[in-house]
Amino acid sequence: MFYGIGVGVGSSDAVTKYGIDVLQKLDVLYVPTAKSADSFSVAHEIVRGYLKESTLIKDRHFPMNYNTKELQNAWNNIASEIESDVLKGKNVGFVTIGDPMVYSTYIYLLRILKNKVKVVTIPGITSFLDIASKNNFPLVEGEDALVVVPATMGLEKIKQYVKNENSIVLMKVYKNFDEIINLLLEEKLEKHSIVVSNSSKNEEKVYADIKSIKKEDVSYFTTILINKKWEI
Amino acid sequence: MFYGIGVGVGSSDAVTKYGIDVLQKLDVLYVPTAKSADSFSVAHEIVRGYLKESTLIKDRHFPMNYNTKELQNAWNNIASEIESDVLKGKNVGFVTIGDPMVYSTYIYLLRILKNKVKVVTIPGITSFLDIASKNNFPLVEGEDALVVVPATMGLEKIKQYVKNENSIVLMKVYKNFDEIINLLLEEKLEKHSIVVSNSSKNEEKVYADIKSIKKEDVSYFTTILINKKWEI
């Protein structure tokens, strides 16, 4: 059996009971590593306390250049390795920060493996759910839509969402940080937004007063929650 | 201290480690009951195994007619009760199915209590995250937006989302079920959608072939996941 396990963000407290039960019975655990060593240690740090001593940890590096042949090869290789471990009768896991079905690289792996081995996916707390609860900032109510937007998409589309929707999550706000802060001020959303830089890391900073933030203060991992029906 | 605890959906396995730790130390737990007895038993059933024997359970009924004076009074009354329990030095909890910050009645309570007592909110797995993982159906990838839409809003707005977005979650699809299924067929989304009726309940049904579903087969609690970049 192959398990894709969402472990939430920040700490081992965010893992669900279901996730803990599965982690405890794994023979092999694959941990993806990104460009920085940091990302490996975060996922590993979250789950290490739940693993049995005999669990074999396989950390595997994935290049960050999307859709290239190099990336495709890396995924095909890890998928073959996993398939081979599963066919040997082992309980094999793959951990993913946040939720496996929301902007996760696990989805590439699932696409390759779904018709080859039996796959069980376990949901996790996404970063935006974590940020909302931690700051007592509700995301959405009633008949409104909730729109989660990677701010790496073009500014014009972001403007449409911010103008037309009541509940918006902007993720990875960095490149166009100044333009987005100006947009929020134009739309008079100061009292309806919070900005969180480096969520769930040691350097986490929360800004409730968006006028006071400068781009040099925030990291690439910056999230903005907007709820026009909630006042801070 | 007052704790708002998201307990996920379906079973006690969906509760996070953080949620379990808090449930175990509660002196008082408020459990909201809706129009049917069912909803009480679901939340209570999920958490009962985590509570200490001495925890006092207070189930409180909330009328379902939105924005009426009756509903407002019900919330004000429970908020006063909670405030009084907290001021007596008790650890007080309120459970909510799914996540407390996403379409939860807990948000009404938070609005009243946030400036009166110290509030800690604990995130939970939402129903759409649970459905996606359970069915190995990814929600969103890359630079796409994820749009979560209560289908109780007008059909014209729903059409815009379904036409313009790649990743859409339609919740509470019932009243306009036939129109929405027709829309999915028109947009050639048969291979990119799943329909789940009564998610996480005993009567749960998953339909991958949307052409075969009839309105009389599904419940009010029907969710449709659409991902134009995923093929079932």
XYZ file of C-alpha atoms in Angstrom:
464
model
C 0.000 0.000 0.000
C 1.189 3.538 -0.812
C 0.182 6.415 1.464
C 0.350 10.109 0.560
C 0.230 11.906 3.878
C -0.580 15.584 4.377
C 1.122 16.664 7.580
C -0.097 20.251 7.834
C 2.261 23.123 8.520
C 4.455 24.287 11.345
C 4.562 21.474 13.861
C 3.757 17.858 14.528
C 0.579 19.015 16.327
C -1.075 19.682 12.963
C -1.009 16.020 11.866
C -4.367 14.240 12.098
C -4.960 11.069 14.113
C -5.309 9.206 10.818
C -1.951 10.578 9.643
C -0.251 9.596 12.907
C -1.644 6.039 12.741
C -0.321 5.622 9.198
C 3.090 7.177 9.951
C 3.511 4.720 12.836
C 3.192 1.678 10.603
C 5.379 2.727 7.682
C 8.298 0.578 6.568
C 9.599 3.226 4.174
C 9.022 6.976 4.139
C 9.874 9.159 1.154
C 10.622 12.772 2.019
C 10.874 15.244 -0.866
C 13.613 17.844 -0.684
C 13.384 21.115 -2.587
C 16.086 23.549 -3.598
C 16.943 24.400 -0.002
C 17.834 21.989 2.783
C 15.218 23.806 4.872
C 12.246 22.193 3.215
C 13.471 18.671 3.922
C 14.082 19.403 7.568
C 10.585 20.906 7.992
C 8.709 17.819 6.726
C 11.074 15.446 8.483
C 10.962 17.432 11.722
C 7.136 17.288 11.733
C 6.910 13.502 11.377
C 10.054 12.111 13.042
C 8.438 11.718 16.468
C 5.686 9.513 15.013
C 7.880 7.007 13.154
C 8.990 3.648 14.472
C 12.742 3.188 14.768
C 12.953 0.738 11.908
C 11.309 3.027 9.340
C 13.671 3.615 6.453
C 13.788 7.289 5.452
C 14.489 7.995 1.794
C 14.982 11.676 1.100
C 14.765 12.447 -2.576
C 15.685 15.650 -4.315
C 13.400 17.285 -6.872
C 14.605 20.057 -9.155
C 12.401 23.155 -8.915
C 12.280 24.005 -12.631
C 8.690 23.173 -13.552
C 7.722 21.003 -16.518
C 11.223 20.338 -17.662
C 12.474 16.936 -18.682
C 14.741 16.884 -15.626
C 11.760 17.259 -13.297
C 9.739 14.637 -15.181
C 12.643 12.214 -14.910
C 12.994 12.831 -11.185
C 9.285 12.034 -10.675
C 9.396 8.958 -12.874
C 12.397 7.662 -10.939
C 10.850 8.116 -7.509
C 7.570 6.617 -8.742
C 9.424 3.500 -9.946
C 11.230 3.225 -6.618
C 7.948 3.527 -4.717
C 6.226 1.013 -6.973
C 9.057 -1.434 -6.385
C 8.898 -0.978 -2.576
C 5.114 -1.464 -2.599
C 5.351 -4.608 -4.731
C 7.770 -6.014 -2.126
C 4.850 -5.826 0.318
C 6.056 -2.790 2.258
C 3.977 0.029 3.714
C 5.325 3.030 1.846
C 4.607 6.686 2.649
C 5.283 10.063 1.070
C 4.915 13.179 3.211
C 3.713 16.498 1.959
C 3.556 19.813 3.846
C -0.018 21.142 4.038
C -2.592 19.103 2.101
C -1.641 16.623 -0.665
C -4.412 17.790 -3.031
C -3.778 21.535 -2.866
C -0.727 22.873 -4.764
C 1.339 19.865 -3.827
C 4.048 18.148 -5.836
C 2.490 14.887 -4.614
C -0.050 15.338 -7.416
C 2.652 14.574 -10.028
C 3.427 11.350 -8.219
C -0.251 10.397 -7.940
C -0.682 10.932 -11.683
C 2.046 8.345 -12.360
C 1.180 5.837 -9.628
C -2.627 5.799 -9.463
C -3.075 2.964 -11.930
C -0.043 0.978 -10.762
C -0.431 0.549 -6.997
C -3.158 1.007 -4.404
C -2.959 4.616 -3.179
C -4.439 6.043 0.029
C -4.256 9.818 0.448
C -4.618 11.470 3.848
C -5.644 15.128 3.991
C -3.776 17.793 5.937
C -4.291 21.340 7.200
C -3.343 23.798 4.423
C -1.266 26.881 5.221
C -4.231 29.210 4.695
C -6.428 27.259 7.121
C -3.594 27.332 9.656
C -3.049 31.093 9.263
C -6.783 31.836 9.524
C -7.227 29.928 12.798
C -3.975 31.105 14.333
C -5.033 34.719 13.792
C -8.736 34.253 14.554
C -9.427 35.570 11.064
C -12.448 33.843 9.437
C -12.064 33.073 5.740
C -15.612 32.833 4.391
C -19.259 32.774 5.428
C -22.718 32.161 4.042
C -23.127 32.166 0.263
C -19.794 33.788 -0.607
C -17.183 31.968 -2.641
C -13.703 31.380 -1.212
C -11.003 32.071 -3.789
C -7.433 30.908 -3.236
C -5.046 32.671 -5.600
C -1.313 32.105 -6.173
C -0.086 35.694 -6.553
C 2.443 34.495 -9.085
C -0.369 34.787 -11.649
C -0.737 38.120 -13.498
C -1.736 41.270 -11.611
C -4.786 41.930 -13.791
C -6.421 38.637 -12.796
C -5.578 39.255 -9.136
C -7.276 42.681 -9.388
C -10.461 41.061 -10.691
C -10.602 38.620 -7.787
C -9.915 41.318 -5.206
C -12.584 43.611 -6.664
C -15.278 40.979 -7.294
C -14.968 38.528 -4.404
C -15.508 38.927 -0.669
C -13.138 36.192 0.515
C -9.700 35.899 -1.064
C -6.484 34.158 -0.052
C -3.390 35.461 -1.869
C -0.421 33.118 -1.629
C 3.248 33.670 -2.470
C 2.829 37.430 -2.531
C 6.290 38.730 -3.231
C 7.163 39.726 -6.779
C 4.217 42.135 -7.077
C 4.005 42.881 -3.346
C 3.887 46.691 -3.654
C 1.221 46.592 -6.380
C -0.944 44.262 -4.289
C -0.626 46.366 -1.125
C -1.592 49.444 -3.185
C -4.574 47.557 -4.575
C -5.758 46.672 -1.058
C -5.422 50.316 0.020
C -7.308 51.532 -3.091
C -10.094 49.060 -2.332
C -10.145 50.222 1.304
C -9.375 46.764 2.644
C -7.032 47.817 5.496
C -9.495 46.643 8.123
C -10.352 43.458 6.246
C -6.898 41.992 5.558
C -3.942 40.478 7.325
C -0.485 39.845 5.894
C 1.577 36.932 7.181
C 5.204 36.517 6.224
C 6.985 33.190 6.726
C 3.895 31.541 8.182
C 4.645 28.757 10.684
C 8.370 29.321 10.608
C 10.515 30.781 13.346
C 10.634 34.082 11.510
C 6.826 34.360 11.164
C 5.504 37.927 11.218
C 1.857 39.006 11.154
C 0.935 42.498 9.981
C -2.535 43.778 10.718
C -1.666 47.330 9.619
C -0.927 46.849 5.947
C 0.145 50.464 5.406
C 3.202 49.953 7.581
C 4.699 46.998 5.673
C 7.615 47.289 3.314
C 8.522 44.722 0.684
C 11.981 44.272 2.226
C 10.338 43.123 5.476
C 8.539 40.136 3.962
C 9.654 36.814 2.516
C 8.683 34.940 -0.633
C 6.358 32.899 1.577
C 3.911 35.690 2.257
C 0.171 35.131 2.457
C -2.599 37.744 2.540
C -6.065 36.864 3.825
C -8.911 39.156 2.758
C -12.462 38.947 4.089
C -14.652 41.945 3.306
C -17.225 40.775 5.856
C -14.784 40.580 8.755
C -13.267 43.574 10.524
C -9.996 43.295 12.446
C -9.348 30.160 27.828
C -11.885 29.532 25.061
C -11.057 27.031 22.323
C -12.837 26.778 18.973
C -11.951 23.325 17.693
C -12.304 22.145 14.098
C -12.748 18.379 14.211
C -12.853 17.583 10.491
C -15.520 15.360 9.002
C -16.538 11.766 9.206
C -14.632 10.238 12.066
C -12.432 10.900 15.061
C -9.396 10.066 12.900
C -9.660 13.456 11.209
C -8.934 15.427 14.393
C -5.397 16.870 14.605
C -2.968 16.126 17.441
C -3.436 19.723 18.586
C -7.218 19.272 18.646
C -6.939 16.024 20.615
C -4.619 17.635 23.204
C -7.089 20.478 23.735
C -10.162 18.203 23.862
C -8.448 16.146 26.584
C -8.093 19.106 28.931
C -11.533 20.703 28.570
C -13.722 21.311 31.607
C -16.722 22.277 29.496
C -17.535 21.466 25.870
C -20.263 23.251 23.934
C -21.746 21.206 21.096
C -24.021 23.025 18.655
C -27.153 21.210 17.501
C -28.867 22.067 14.245
C -32.416 21.378 13.112
C -31.884 17.644 13.130
C -30.607 15.501 15.977
C -28.157 14.019 13.487
C -25.815 16.968 13.475
C -25.337 16.873 17.240
C -24.557 13.215 17.247
C -21.963 13.631 14.465
C -19.880 16.250 16.304
C -20.312 14.510 19.641
C -19.507 11.100 18.176
C -16.256 12.429 16.694
C -14.927 13.873 19.953
C -16.365 11.694 22.734
C -13.432 9.278 22.815
C -10.991 12.137 23.463
C -12.773 13.758 26.422
C -11.990 13.118 30.076
C -14.856 11.695 32.103
C -15.408 14.890 34.066
C -15.899 17.107 31.004
C -19.304 18.742 31.127
C -21.083 18.574 27.757
C -23.464 21.424 27.003
C -25.420 20.857 23.842
C -27.051 24.027 22.607
C -29.655 24.382 19.922
C -29.386 27.008 17.187
C -32.285 27.896 14.923
C -31.380 27.559 11.229
C -33.157 30.700 9.968
C -30.247 32.979 9.086
C -29.962 36.553 10.281
C -33.156 36.563 12.238
C -33.493 38.021 15.692
C -34.068 34.519 17.045
C -30.711 33.341 15.748
C -28.922 36.446 17.015
C -30.428 35.887 20.462
C -29.339 32.260 20.477
C -25.747 33.285 19.703
C -25.727 36.075 22.273
C -26.983 33.670 24.923
C -24.396 30.994 24.261
C -21.651 33.644 24.072
C -22.665 34.943 27.521
C -22.653 31.425 28.911
C -19.204 30.738 27.481
C -17.859 34.058 28.747
C -19.144 33.251 32.213
C -17.561 29.756 32.171
C -14.219 31.200 31.008
C -14.256 33.905 33.688
C -14.707 31.139 36.287
C -11.282 29.865 35.167
C -12.520 26.894 33.175
C -11.105 25.503 29.937
C -14.049 25.882 27.587
C -14.364 24.395 24.101
C -16.745 24.651 21.152
C -16.587 21.987 18.439
C -17.241 22.593 14.811
C -17.447 20.047 11.990
C -14.828 20.720 9.298
C -12.792 23.895 9.815
C -13.915 26.733 12.124
C -12.987 29.491 9.630
C -14.728 28.084 6.547
C -18.553 28.388 6.397
C -18.856 27.679 10.115
C -21.400 29.050 12.549
C -18.455 29.366 14.981
C -17.658 32.636 13.169
C -20.788 34.258 14.684
C -19.559 33.259 18.126
C -16.027 34.524 17.465
C -17.431 37.898 16.373
C -19.116 38.291 19.760
C -16.394 36.823 21.967
C -13.106 37.970 20.404
C -12.809 41.130 22.482
C -14.172 39.599 25.682
C -12.131 36.455 26.345
C -8.895 34.931 25.085
C -9.774 32.768 22.065
C -7.650 30.000 20.541
C -8.921 28.510 17.261
C -7.744 25.124 16.028
C -8.060 24.329 12.319
C -9.726 21.209 10.933
C -9.958 19.277 7.678
C -12.753 20.774 5.552
C -15.222 18.502 3.760
C -13.764 19.322 0.329
C -10.217 18.432 1.447
C -11.551 15.178 2.857
C -13.458 14.303 -0.326
C -10.465 15.117 -2.546
C -8.053 12.870 -0.628
C -10.548 10.065 -0.137
C -11.112 9.896 -3.899
C -7.507 10.594 -4.950
C -8.867 13.606 -6.839
C -6.427 16.570 -6.747
C -8.044 19.981 -6.317
C -5.556 22.457 -7.753
C -2.038 22.777 -9.123
C 0.505 25.360 -10.198
C -0.738 28.901 -10.811
C -4.460 28.111 -10.971
C -6.912 29.563 -8.460
C -9.018 27.248 -6.309
C -12.618 28.459 -6.091
C -14.993 27.069 -3.473
C -18.598 27.900 -4.329
C -21.791 27.298 -2.315
C -24.191 26.243 -5.068
C -26.980 27.999 -3.217
C -25.799 31.163 -4.964
C -27.392 32.021 -8.338
C -26.833 29.793 -11.369
C -25.410 32.630 -13.492
C -22.496 33.190 -11.100
C -21.887 29.441 -10.889
C -21.718 29.303 -14.703
C -19.046 32.004 -14.749
C -16.872 30.106 -12.281
C -17.280 26.807 -14.125
C -16.434 28.395 -17.470
C -13.536 30.601 -16.304
C -11.737 28.582 -13.642
C -9.839 25.297 -13.788
C -10.411 24.179 -10.188
C -13.866 24.512 -8.670
C -15.548 22.978 -5.627
C -19.359 23.206 -5.703
C -20.947 22.630 -2.313
C -24.573 22.006 -1.360
C -25.534 21.154 -4.917
C -29.176 20.256 -4.719
C -31.746 22.868 -5.667
C -30.196 23.466 -9.099
C -28.717 19.975 -9.433
C -30.047 19.251 -12.944
C -28.919 22.630 -14.292
C -25.429 22.129 -12.872
C -25.071 18.590 -14.277
C -26.178 19.931 -17.682
C -23.621 22.707 -17.396
C -20.842 20.183 -16.692
C -21.914 18.111 -19.701
C -22.032 21.215 -21.955
C -18.543 22.156 -20.817
C -17.345 18.586 -21.469
C -16.270 18.069 -17.877
C -17.376 14.417 -17.491
C -13.803 13.224 -17.176
C -12.796 16.083 -14.882
C -15.499 15.941 -12.190
C -16.724 13.765 -9.373
C -20.010 14.036 -7.502
C -20.209 12.986 -3.862
C -23.527 12.727 -2.069
C -23.662 12.579 1.739
C -19.901 12.779 2.090
C -18.520 11.061 5.211
C -21.881 9.713 6.240
C -23.020 6.123 6.154
C -25.028 6.819 3.028
C -22.059 8.324 1.125
C -22.129 7.752 -2.625
C -19.468 8.737 -5.141
C -20.383 9.155 -8.813
C -17.583 9.312 -11.351
C -19.990 9.014 -14.304
C -22.004 12.198 -13.993
C -24.360 11.332 -16.865
C -25.822 8.480 -14.845
C -26.886 10.503 -11.788
C -30.440 11.543 -11.098
C -31.447 14.304 -8.716
C -33.537 11.886 -6.667
C -30.409 9.835 -5.946
C -28.509 12.624 -4.193
C -28.930 14.454 -0.895
C -28.801 18.138 0.009
C -25.222 17.517 1.110
C -23.826 16.955 -2.357
C -20.409 18.206 -3.404
C -18.944 18.350 -6.905
C -15.181 18.607 -7.430
C -14.024 19.905 -10.818
C -10.402 19.980 -11.961
C -9.912 20.598 -15.676
C -6.273 19.507 -15.413
C -7.054 16.112 -13.868
C -8.576 13.191 -15.717
C -10.421 10.430 -13.877
